[in-house]
C-alpha positions as a Python dict, from the first residue, in 0.01 Angstrom:
ca = {
    (1, 'X'): (0, 0, 0),
    (2, 'X'): (48, 117, 355),
    (3, 'X'): (-186, 367, 514),
    (4, 'X'): (-511, 304, 686),
    (5, 'X'): (-723, 566, 511),
    (6, 'X'): (-607, 547, 151),
    (7, 'X'): (-406, 870, 157),
    (8, 'X'): (-83, 701, 53),
    (9, 'X'): (-254, 519, -235),
    (10, 'X'): (-405, 849, -349),
    (11, 'X'): (-67, 1026, -346),
    (12, 'X'): (110, 747, -534),
    (13, 'X'): (-182, 733, -779),
    (14, 'X'): (-138, 1105, -838),
    (15, 'X'): (230, 1047, -914),
    (16, 'X'): (147, 779, -1172),
    (17, 'X'): (-122, 1005, -1321),
    (18, 'X'): (125, 1293, -1354),
    (19, 'X'): (355, 1070, -1560),
    (20, 'X'): (72, 959, -1788),
    (21, 'X'): (58, 608, -1640),
    (22, 'X'): (-321, 604, -1617),
    (23, 'X'): (-375, 231, -1564),
    (24, 'X'): (-162, 205, -1248),
    (25, 'X'): (-306, 537, -1129),
    (26, 'X'): (-659, 398, -1160),
    (27, 'X'): (-564, 87, -962),
    (28, 'X'): (-424, 302, -683),
    (29, 'X'): (-729, 529, -681),
    (30, 'X'): (-947, 220, -644),
    (31, 'X'): (-729, 108, -352),
    (32, 'X'): (-769, 452, -193),
    (33, 'X'): (-1147, 420, -217),
    (34, 'X'): (-1141, 70, -68),
    (35, 'X'): (-933, 195, 225),
    (36, 'X'): (-1178, 474, 298),
    (37, 'X'): (-1014, 783, 151),
    (38, 'X'): (-1113, 1098, 342),
    (39, 'X'): (-1254, 1262, 25),
    (40, 'X'): (-1412, 994, -197),
    (41, 'X'): (-1545, 1259, -436),
    (42, 'X'): (-1191, 1375, -511),
    (43, 'X'): (-1073, 1017, -557),
    (44, 'X'): (-1365, 930, -786),
    (45, 'X'): (-1296, 1241, -994),
    (46, 'X'): (-931, 1143, -1034),
    (47, 'X'): (-1025, 779, -1095),
    (48, 'X'): (-1265, 886, -1368),
    (49, 'X'): (-999, 1105, -1529),
    (50, 'X'): (-743, 825, -1524),
    (51, 'X'): (-990, 578, -1672),
    (52, 'X'): (-1105, 826, -1936),
    (53, 'X'): (-749, 896, -2047),
    (54, 'X'): (-673, 523, -2046),
    (55, 'X'): (-966, 466, -2282),
    (56, 'X'): (-1193, 289, -2031),
    (57, 'X'): (-1494, 505, -2115),
    (58, 'X'): (-1770, 305, -1939),
    (59, 'X'): (-1573, 269, -1617),
    (60, 'X'): (-1486, 639, -1628),
    (61, 'X'): (-1854, 731, -1656),
    (62, 'X'): (-1932, 519, -1351),
    (63, 'X'): (-1661, 694, -1148),
    (64, 'X'): (-1772, 1041, -1258),
    (65, 'X'): (-2137, 967, -1177),
    (66, 'X'): (-2032, 877, -820),
    (67, 'X'): (-1899, 1230, -763),
    (68, 'X'): (-2123, 1458, -556),
    (69, 'X'): (-2084, 1792, -384),
    (70, 'X'): (-1864, 2075, -509),
    (71, 'X'): (-1670, 1851, -749),
    (72, 'X'): (-1983, 1725, -926),
    (73, 'X'): (-1967, 2008, -1181),
    (74, 'X'): (-1615, 1902, -1281),
    (75, 'X'): (-1737, 1545, -1316),
    (76, 'X'): (-2019, 1666, -1543),
    (77, 'X'): (-1765, 1844, -1763),
    (78, 'X'): (-1566, 1522, -1793),
    (79, 'X'): (-1887, 1339, -1886),
    (80, 'X'): (-1946, 1595, -2161),
    (81, 'X'): (-1594, 1540, -2288),
    (82, 'X'): (-1648, 1164, -2285),
    (83, 'X'): (-1963, 1204, -2493),
    (84, 'X'): (-1786, 1413, -2757),
    (85, 'X'): (-1666, 1248, -3079),
    (86, 'X'): (-1298, 1323, -3014),
    (87, 'X'): (-1286, 1156, -2672),
}
């Protein structure tokens, strides 16, 4: 994926996510993190969501726990959802 800071990978990952293709979205979010995305908290939040919806619960928890700053509260809500019986 072209782009030196992971922005392109993030945008394409968002497109996959919007179509419900959570596995490919997660791969692209990981690529965005590896390329040094400008907002790793946003990327980890989206990575966690993609993994959670793909059924990769443990990996999703890891991504959500990496979120800090203003988005940390959203990550905590996702963690609550993951711990619920219907997740």
